[in-house]
mmCIF file of C-alpha atoms in Angstrom:
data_model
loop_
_atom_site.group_PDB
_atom_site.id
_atom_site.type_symbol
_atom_site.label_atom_id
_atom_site.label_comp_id
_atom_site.label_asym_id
_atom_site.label_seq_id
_atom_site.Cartn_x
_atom_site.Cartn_y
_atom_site.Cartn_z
ATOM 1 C CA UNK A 27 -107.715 30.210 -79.309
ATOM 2 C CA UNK A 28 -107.568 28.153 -76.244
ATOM 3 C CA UNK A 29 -104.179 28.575 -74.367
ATOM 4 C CA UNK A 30 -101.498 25.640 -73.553
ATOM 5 C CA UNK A 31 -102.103 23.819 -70.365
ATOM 6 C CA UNK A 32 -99.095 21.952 -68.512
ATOM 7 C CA UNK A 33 -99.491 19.549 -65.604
ATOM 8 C CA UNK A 34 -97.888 20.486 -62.347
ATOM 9 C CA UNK A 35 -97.221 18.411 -58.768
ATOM 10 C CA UNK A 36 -97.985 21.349 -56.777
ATOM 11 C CA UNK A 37 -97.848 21.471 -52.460
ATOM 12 C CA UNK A 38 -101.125 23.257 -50.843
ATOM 13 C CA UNK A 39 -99.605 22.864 -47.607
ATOM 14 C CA UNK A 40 -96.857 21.546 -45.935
ATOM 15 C CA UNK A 41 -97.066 18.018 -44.895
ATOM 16 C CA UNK A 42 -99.660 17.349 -47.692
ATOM 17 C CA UNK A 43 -99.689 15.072 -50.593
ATOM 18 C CA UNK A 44 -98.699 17.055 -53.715
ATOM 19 C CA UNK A 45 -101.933 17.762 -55.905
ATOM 20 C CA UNK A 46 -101.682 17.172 -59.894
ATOM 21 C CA UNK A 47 -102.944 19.935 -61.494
ATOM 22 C CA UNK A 48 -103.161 21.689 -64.824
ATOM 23 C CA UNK A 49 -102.814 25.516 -65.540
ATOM 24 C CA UNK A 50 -101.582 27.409 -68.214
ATOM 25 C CA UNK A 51 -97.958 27.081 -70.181
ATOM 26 C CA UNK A 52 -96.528 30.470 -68.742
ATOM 27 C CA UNK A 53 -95.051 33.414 -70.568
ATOM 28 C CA UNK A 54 -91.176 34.077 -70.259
ATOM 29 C CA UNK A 55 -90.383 37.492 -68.798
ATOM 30 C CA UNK A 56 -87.355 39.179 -70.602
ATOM 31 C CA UNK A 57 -84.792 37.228 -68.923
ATOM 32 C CA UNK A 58 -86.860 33.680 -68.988
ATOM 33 C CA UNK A 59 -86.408 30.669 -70.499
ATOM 34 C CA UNK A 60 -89.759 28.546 -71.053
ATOM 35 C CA UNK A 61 -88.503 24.726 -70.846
ATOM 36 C CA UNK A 62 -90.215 21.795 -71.664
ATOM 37 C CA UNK A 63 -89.042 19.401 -68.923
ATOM 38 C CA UNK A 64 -87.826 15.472 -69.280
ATOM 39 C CA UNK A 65 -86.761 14.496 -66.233
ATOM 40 C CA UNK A 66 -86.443 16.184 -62.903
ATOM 41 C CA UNK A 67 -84.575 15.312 -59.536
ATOM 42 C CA UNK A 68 -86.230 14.704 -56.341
ATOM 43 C CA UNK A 69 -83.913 16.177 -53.864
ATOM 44 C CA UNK A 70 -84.042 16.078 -49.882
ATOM 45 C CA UNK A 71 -84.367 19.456 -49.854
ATOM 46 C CA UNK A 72 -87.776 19.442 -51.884
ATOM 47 C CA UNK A 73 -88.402 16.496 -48.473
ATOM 48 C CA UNK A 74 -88.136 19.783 -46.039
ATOM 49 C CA UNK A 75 -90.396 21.623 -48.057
ATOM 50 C CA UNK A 76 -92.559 19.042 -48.325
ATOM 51 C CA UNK A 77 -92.588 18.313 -44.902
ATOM 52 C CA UNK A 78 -92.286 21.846 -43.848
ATOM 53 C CA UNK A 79 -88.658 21.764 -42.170
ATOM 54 C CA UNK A 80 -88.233 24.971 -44.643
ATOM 55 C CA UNK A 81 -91.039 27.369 -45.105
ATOM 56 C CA UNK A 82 -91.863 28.215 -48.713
ATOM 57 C CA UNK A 83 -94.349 30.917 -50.331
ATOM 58 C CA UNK A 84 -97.158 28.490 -51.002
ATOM 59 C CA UNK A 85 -99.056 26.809 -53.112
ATOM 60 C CA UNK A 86 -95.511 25.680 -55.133
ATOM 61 C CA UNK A 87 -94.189 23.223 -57.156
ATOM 62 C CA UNK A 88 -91.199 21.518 -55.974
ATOM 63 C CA UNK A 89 -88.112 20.555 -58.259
ATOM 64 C CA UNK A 90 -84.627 22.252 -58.561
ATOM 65 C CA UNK A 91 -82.796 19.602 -60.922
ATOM 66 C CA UNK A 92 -84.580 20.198 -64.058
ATOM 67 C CA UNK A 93 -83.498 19.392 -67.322
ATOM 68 C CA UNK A 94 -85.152 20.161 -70.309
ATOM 69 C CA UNK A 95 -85.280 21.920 -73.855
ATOM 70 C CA UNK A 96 -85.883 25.462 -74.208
ATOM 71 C CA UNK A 97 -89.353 26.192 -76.168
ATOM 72 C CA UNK A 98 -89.088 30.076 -75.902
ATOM 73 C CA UNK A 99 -87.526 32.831 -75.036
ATOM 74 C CA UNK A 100 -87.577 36.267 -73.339
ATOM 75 C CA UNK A 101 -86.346 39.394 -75.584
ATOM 76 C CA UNK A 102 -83.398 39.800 -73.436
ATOM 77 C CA UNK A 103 -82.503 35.702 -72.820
ATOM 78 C CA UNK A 104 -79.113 34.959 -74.057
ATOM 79 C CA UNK A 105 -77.226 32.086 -74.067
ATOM 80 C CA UNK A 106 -79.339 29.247 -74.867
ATOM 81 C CA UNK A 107 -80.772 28.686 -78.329
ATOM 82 C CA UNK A 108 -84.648 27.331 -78.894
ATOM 83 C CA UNK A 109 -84.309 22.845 -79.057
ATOM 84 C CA UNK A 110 -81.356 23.731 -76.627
ATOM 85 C CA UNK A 111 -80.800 21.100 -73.692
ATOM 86 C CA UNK A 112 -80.546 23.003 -70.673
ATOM 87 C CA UNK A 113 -80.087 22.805 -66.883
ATOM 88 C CA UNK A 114 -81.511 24.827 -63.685
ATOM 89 C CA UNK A 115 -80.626 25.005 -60.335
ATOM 90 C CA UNK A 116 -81.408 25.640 -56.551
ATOM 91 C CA UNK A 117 -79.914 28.976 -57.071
ATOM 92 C CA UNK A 118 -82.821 30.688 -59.810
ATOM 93 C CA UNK A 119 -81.870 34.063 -59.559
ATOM 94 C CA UNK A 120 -80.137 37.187 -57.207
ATOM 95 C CA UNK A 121 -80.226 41.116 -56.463
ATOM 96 C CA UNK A 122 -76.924 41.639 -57.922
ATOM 97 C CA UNK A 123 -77.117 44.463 -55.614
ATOM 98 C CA UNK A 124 -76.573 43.459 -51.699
ATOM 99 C CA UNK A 125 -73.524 43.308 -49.863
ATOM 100 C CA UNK A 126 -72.687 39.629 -51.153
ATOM 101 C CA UNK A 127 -73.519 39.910 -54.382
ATOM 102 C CA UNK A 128 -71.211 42.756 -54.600
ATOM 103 C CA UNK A 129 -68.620 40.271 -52.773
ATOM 104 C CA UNK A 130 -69.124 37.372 -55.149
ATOM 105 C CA UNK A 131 -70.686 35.460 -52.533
ATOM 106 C CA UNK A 132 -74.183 35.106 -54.234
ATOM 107 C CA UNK A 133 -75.251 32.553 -52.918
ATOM 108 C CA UNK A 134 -75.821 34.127 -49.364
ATOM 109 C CA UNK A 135 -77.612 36.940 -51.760
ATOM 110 C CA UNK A 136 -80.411 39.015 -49.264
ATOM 111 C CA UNK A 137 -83.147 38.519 -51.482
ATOM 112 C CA UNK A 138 -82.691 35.604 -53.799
ATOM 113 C CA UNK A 139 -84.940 33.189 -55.846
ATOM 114 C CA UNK A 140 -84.747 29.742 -55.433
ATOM 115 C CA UNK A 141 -86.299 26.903 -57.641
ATOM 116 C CA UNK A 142 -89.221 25.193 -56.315
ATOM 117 C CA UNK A 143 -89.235 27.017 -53.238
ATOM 118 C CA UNK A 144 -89.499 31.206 -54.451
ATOM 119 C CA UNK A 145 -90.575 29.919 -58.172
ATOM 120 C CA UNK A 146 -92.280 27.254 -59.186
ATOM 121 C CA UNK A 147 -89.535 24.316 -59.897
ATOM 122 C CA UNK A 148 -89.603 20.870 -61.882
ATOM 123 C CA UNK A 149 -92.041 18.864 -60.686
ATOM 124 C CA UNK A 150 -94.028 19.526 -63.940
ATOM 125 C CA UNK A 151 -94.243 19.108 -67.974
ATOM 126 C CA UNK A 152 -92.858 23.015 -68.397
ATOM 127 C CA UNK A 153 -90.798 25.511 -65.976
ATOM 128 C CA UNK A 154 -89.641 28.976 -66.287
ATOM 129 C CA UNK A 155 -86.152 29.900 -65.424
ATOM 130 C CA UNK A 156 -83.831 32.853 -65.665
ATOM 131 C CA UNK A 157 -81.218 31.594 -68.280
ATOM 132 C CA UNK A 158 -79.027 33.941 -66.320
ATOM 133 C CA UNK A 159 -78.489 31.169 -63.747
ATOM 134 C CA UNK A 160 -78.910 28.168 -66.122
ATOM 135 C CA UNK A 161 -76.032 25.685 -67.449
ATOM 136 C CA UNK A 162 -75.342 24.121 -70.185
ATOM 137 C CA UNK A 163 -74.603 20.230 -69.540
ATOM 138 C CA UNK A 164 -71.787 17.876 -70.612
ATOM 139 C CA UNK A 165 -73.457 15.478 -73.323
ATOM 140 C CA UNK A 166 -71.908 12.403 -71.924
ATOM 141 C CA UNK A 167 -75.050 12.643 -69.587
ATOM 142 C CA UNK A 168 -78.638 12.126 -70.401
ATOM 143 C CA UNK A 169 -81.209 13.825 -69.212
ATOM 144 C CA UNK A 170 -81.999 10.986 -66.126
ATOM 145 C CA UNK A 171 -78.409 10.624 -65.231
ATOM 146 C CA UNK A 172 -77.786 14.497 -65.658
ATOM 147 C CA UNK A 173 -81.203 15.137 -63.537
ATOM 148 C CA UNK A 174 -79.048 14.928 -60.087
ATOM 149 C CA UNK A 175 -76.096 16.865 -61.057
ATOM 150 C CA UNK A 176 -77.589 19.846 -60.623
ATOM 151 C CA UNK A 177 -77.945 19.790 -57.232
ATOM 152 C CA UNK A 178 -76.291 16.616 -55.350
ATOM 153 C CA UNK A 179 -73.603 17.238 -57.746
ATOM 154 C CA UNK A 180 -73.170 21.099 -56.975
ATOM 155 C CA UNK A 181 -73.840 20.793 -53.459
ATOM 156 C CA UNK A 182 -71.396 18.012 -52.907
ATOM 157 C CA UNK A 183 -68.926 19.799 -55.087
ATOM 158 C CA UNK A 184 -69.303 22.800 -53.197
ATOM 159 C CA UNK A 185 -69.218 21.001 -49.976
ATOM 160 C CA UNK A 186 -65.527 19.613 -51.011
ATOM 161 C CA UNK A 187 -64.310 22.306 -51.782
ATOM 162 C CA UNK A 188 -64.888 23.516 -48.159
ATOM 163 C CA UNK A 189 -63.537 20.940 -47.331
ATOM 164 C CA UNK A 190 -60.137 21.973 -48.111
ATOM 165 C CA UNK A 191 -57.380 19.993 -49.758
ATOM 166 C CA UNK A 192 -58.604 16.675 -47.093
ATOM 167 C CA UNK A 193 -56.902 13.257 -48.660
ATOM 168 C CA UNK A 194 -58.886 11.550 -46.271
ATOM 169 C CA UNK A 195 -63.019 12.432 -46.561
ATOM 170 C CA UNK A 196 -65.724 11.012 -44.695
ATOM 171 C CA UNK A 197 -69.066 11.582 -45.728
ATOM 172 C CA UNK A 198 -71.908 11.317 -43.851
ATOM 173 C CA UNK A 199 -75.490 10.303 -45.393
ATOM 174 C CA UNK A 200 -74.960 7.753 -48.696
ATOM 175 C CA UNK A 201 -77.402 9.098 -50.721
ATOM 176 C CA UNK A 202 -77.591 11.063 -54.203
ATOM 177 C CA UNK A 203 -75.134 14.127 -52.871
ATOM 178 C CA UNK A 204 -72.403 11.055 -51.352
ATOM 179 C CA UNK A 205 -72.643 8.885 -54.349
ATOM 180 C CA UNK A 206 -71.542 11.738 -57.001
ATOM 181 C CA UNK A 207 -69.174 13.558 -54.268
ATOM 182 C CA UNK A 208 -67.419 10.155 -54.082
ATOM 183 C CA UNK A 209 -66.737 9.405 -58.016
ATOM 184 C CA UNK A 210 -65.557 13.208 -57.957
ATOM 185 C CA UNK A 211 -63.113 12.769 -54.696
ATOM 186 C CA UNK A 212 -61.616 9.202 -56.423
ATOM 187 C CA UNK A 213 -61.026 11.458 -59.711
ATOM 188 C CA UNK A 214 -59.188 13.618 -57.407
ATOM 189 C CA UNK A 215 -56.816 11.090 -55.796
ATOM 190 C CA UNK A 216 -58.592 11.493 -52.862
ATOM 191 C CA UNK A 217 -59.890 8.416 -50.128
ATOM 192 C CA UNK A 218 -63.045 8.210 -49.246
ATOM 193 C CA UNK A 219 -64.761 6.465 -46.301
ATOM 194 C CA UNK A 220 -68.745 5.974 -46.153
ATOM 195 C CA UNK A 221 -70.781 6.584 -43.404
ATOM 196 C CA UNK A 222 -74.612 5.226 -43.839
ATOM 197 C CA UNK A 223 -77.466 4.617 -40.897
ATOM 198 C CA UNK A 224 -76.278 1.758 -38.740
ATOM 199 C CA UNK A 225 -77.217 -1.606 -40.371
ATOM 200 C CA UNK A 226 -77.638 -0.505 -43.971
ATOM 201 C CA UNK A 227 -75.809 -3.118 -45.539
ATOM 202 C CA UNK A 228 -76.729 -2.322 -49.234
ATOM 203 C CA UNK A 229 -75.775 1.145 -48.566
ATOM 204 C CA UNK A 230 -72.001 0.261 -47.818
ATOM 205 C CA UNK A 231 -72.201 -2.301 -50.430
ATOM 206 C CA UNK A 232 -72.822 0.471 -52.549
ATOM 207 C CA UNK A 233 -70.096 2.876 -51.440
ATOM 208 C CA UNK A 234 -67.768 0.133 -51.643
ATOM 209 C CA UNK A 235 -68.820 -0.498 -55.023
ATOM 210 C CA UNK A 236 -67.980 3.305 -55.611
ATOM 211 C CA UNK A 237 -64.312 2.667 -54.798
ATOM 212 C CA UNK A 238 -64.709 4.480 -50.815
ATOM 213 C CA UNK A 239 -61.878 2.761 -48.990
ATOM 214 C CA UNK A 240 -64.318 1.294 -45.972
ATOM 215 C CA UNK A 241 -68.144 1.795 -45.615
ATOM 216 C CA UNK A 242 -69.824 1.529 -42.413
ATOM 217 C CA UNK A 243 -72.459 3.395 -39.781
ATOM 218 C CA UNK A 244 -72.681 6.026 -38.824
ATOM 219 C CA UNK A 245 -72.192 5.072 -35.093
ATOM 220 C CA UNK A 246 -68.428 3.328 -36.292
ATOM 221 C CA UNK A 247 -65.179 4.832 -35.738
ATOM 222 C CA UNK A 248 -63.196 4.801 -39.360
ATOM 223 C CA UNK A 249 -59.846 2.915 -39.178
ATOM 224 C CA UNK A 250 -57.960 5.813 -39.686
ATOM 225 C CA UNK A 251 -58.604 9.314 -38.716
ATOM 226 C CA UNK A 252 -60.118 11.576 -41.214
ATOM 227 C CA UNK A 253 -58.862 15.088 -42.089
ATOM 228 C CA UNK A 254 -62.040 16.099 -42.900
ATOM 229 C CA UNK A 255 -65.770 14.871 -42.506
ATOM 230 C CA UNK A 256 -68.884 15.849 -45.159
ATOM 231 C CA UNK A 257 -72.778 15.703 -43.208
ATOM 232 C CA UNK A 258 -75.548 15.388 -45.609
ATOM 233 C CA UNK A 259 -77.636 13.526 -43.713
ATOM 234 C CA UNK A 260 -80.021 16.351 -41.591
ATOM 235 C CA UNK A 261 -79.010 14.725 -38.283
ATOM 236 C CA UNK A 262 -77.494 17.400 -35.837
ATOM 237 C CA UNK A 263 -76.141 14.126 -33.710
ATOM 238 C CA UNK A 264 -73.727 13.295 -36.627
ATOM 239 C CA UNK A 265 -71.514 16.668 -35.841
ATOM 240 C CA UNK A 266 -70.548 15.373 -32.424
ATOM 241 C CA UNK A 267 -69.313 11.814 -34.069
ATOM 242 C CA UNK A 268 -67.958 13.112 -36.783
ATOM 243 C CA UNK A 269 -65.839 15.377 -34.709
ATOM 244 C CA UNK A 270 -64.243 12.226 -32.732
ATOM 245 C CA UNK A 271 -63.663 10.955 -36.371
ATOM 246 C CA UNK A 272 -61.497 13.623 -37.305
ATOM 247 C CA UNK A 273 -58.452 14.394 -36.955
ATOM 248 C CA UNK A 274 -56.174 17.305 -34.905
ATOM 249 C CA UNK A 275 -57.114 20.526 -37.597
ATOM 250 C CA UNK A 276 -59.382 18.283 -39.025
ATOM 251 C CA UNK A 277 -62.637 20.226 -40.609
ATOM 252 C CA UNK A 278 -66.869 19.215 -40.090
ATOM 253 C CA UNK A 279 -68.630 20.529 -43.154
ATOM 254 C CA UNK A 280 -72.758 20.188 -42.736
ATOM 255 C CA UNK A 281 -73.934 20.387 -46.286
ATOM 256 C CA UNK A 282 -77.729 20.285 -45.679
ATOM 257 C CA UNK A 283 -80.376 23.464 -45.667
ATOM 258 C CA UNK A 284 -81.674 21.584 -42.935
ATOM 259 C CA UNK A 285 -80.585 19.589 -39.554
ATOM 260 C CA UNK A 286 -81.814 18.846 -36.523
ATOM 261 C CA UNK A 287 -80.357 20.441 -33.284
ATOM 262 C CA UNK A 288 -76.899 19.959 -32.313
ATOM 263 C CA UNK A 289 -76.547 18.069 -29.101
ATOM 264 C CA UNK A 290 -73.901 19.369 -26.482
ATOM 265 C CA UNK A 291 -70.340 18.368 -26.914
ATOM 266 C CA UNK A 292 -67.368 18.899 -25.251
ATOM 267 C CA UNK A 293 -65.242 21.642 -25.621
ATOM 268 C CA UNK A 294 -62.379 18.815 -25.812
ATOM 269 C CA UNK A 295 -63.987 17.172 -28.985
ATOM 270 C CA UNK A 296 -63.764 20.271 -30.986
ATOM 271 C CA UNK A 297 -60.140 21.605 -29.345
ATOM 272 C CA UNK A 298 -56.864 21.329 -31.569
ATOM 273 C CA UNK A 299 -58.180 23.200 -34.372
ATOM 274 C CA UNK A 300 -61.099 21.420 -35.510
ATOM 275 C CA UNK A 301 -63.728 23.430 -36.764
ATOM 276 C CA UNK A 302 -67.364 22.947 -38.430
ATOM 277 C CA UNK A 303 -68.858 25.026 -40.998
ATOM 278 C CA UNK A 304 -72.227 25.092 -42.894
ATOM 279 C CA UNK A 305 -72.643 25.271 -47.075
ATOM 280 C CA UNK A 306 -75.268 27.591 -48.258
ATOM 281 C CA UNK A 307 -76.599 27.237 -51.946
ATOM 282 C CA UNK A 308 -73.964 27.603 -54.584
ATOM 283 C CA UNK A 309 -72.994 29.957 -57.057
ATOM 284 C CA UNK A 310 -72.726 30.086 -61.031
ATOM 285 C CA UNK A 311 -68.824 29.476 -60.581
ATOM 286 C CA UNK A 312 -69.799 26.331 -58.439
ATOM 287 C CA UNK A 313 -71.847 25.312 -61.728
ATOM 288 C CA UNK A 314 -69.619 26.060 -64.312
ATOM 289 C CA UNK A 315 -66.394 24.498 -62.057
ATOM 290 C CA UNK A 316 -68.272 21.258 -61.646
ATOM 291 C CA UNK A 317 -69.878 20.938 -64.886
ATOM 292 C CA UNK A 318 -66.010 20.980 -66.166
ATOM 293 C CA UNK A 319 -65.233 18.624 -64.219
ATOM 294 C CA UNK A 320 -68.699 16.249 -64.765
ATOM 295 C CA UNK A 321 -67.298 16.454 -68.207
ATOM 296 C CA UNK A 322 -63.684 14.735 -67.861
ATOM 297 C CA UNK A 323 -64.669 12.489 -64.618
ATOM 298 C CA UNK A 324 -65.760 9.126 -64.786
ATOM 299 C CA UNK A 325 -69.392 9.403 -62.767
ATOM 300 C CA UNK A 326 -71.963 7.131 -63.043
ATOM 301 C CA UNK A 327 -74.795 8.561 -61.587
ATOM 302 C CA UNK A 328 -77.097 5.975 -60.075
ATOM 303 C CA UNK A 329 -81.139 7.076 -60.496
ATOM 304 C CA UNK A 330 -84.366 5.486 -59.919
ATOM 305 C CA UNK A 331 -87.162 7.077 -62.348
ATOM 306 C CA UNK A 332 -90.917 7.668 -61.475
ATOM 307 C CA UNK A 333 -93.525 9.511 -63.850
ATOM 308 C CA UNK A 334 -94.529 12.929 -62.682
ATOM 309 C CA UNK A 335 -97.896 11.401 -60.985
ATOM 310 C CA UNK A 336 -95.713 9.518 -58.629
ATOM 311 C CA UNK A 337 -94.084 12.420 -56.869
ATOM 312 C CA UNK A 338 -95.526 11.658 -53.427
ATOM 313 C CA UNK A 339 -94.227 7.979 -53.971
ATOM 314 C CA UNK A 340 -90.753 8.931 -54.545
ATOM 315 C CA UNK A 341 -91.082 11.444 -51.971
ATOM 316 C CA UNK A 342 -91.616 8.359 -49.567
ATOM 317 C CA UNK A 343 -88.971 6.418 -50.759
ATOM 318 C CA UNK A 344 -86.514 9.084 -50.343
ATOM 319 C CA UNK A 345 -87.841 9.931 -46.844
ATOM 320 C CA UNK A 346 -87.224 6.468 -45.944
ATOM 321 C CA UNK A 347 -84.079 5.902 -47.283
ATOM 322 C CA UNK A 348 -84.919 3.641 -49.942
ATOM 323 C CA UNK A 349 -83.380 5.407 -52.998
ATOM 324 C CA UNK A 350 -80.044 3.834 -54.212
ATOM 325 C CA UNK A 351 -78.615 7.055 -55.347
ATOM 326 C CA UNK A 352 -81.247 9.599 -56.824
ATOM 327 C CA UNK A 353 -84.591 9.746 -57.452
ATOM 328 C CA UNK A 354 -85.921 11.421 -61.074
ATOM 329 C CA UNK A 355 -89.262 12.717 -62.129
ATOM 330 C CA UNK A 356 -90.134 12.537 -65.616
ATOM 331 C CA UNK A 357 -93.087 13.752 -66.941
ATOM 332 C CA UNK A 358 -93.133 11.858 -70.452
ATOM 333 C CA UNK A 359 -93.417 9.458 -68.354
#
């Protein structure tokens, strides 16, 4: 009996169009879920593996915001039940073992797995993932809206949380991770000011729309200081203006897996307590804290959809910065 084929968007090599393809459905190993996917986000972290700003084990297929239904299980999977809507992450598995694991820091785990970078991810009809590191998702979501949440919207979430208990939050980049991150911060009584590339006046119409307080480039001072200052964007030039937007003890957090060199500051800029940090990955208690929250907040996640054969389209879009929010495979498509 001939064996289930799926289609895949899988990268050769970096810098390269991703390649439909078919191969076969694969088997769940004991811990596996097998997933039939329905939509998928395109993040700007599958961009940098795309465009090789990250090196992956290749060929892969991209994709770490899957959502899907589980079709099968391994003998030691537990729980998700088969028909069951379920999401995966960046994070797709850990040691358990290493210093950090052991710490409850998995997310800087030694040897890791990561969706559609270690494993083949969600650019495809049918994934494998360790239900270990899956989440269940609130059903006020569908599967496009939800798509995003699993990685803008744990990113961002983690991101503020670094960023401390700031009232006033700058965030630099307006993309998928900004839009969700500011719909959270509102919800938290927080105020929120929106920095895009210089000119993008639909982007700051958009944050505005969002409820940020003021929305402007990235090259603008804010019209009040800011106690603390999110980067998405993968622009090492942002830390040095985002440091003159803060305030004294006021906190840089650079949210990306990726940026471009820092420039030279000075010493002066940084002085009174400021300080920047990086965000690496997340954790399962980033998941489960932000999927409790996803469930009582009012977000309205903004996505543009493209069938699975238009990957390299969306990829485009998003490298240009013409995605209003988030992009979304979906291979029924």
């Amino acid at each position: 009996m001939s064996k289930a084929v799926m289609q895949a968007m899988q990268l050769d090599a970096p810098r390269k169009a991703l390649r439909l393809v078919e191969r076969p459905v694969p088997e769940p190993r004991p811990n596996d879920l097998l997933i039939e996917i329905s939509a998928c986000g395109v993040c700007r972290t599958d961009l940098h593996i795309v465009d090789g700003d990250i090196r992956s084990q290749l060929p892969i297929v991209p994709g770490h915001e899957i959502v899907g239904r589980v079709l099968a299980a391994g003998d030691a999977a537990t729980g998700f039940s088969i028909g069951e809507r379920v999401g995966v992450p960046w994070l797709g598995g850990t040691c358990g073992a290493c210093l950090y694991c052991r710490e409850d820091r998995e997310n800087l785990c030694d040897r890791p797995t990561f969706t559609g970078f270690s494993r083949d991810g969600g650019f495809a009809s049918h994934a494998i993932a360790d239900a270990r590191f899956c989440f269940a998702i609130p059903a006020a979501y569908d599967d496009v809206e939800a798509a995003p949440l699993l990685c803008a919207g744990l990113i961002g979430y983690r991101s503020l949380v670094a960023a401390g208990e700031a009232r006033r939050v700058g965030l630099y980049g307006f993309g998928a991770a900004a839009h969700i991150l500011t719909q959270v911060a509102r919800w938290q009584g927080r105020e929120v000011f929106a920095f895009t590339r210089p000119g993008d006046d639909e982007g700051q119409r958009f944050a505005l729309d969002l409820g940020c307080v003021w929305a402007g480039g990235s090259d603008e001072r804010p019209p009040a200081p800011l106690d603390a200052a999110i980067i998405f964007a993968p622009v090492g030039a942002l830390v040095p203006l985002a440091l003159k937007a803060v305030r004294k003890g006021g906190r840089i957090v650079c949210a990306g897996i990726h940026m471009s060199d820092i420039p030279a500051f000075p010493y002066s800029d940084l002085w009174e307590e400021r300080s920047i940090r990086s965000v690496a990955n997340l954790t399962r208690a980033d998941g489960r804290d932000f999927f409790r929250i996803a469930a009582e907040a009012p977000i309205r996640v903004s996505t543009e959809a493209f069938p699975l054969g238009q990957a390299n389209e969306a990829l485009a879009r998003l490298r240009a910065g013409k995605i209003e929010g988030a992009a979304v495979l979906t291979p029924g498509g």
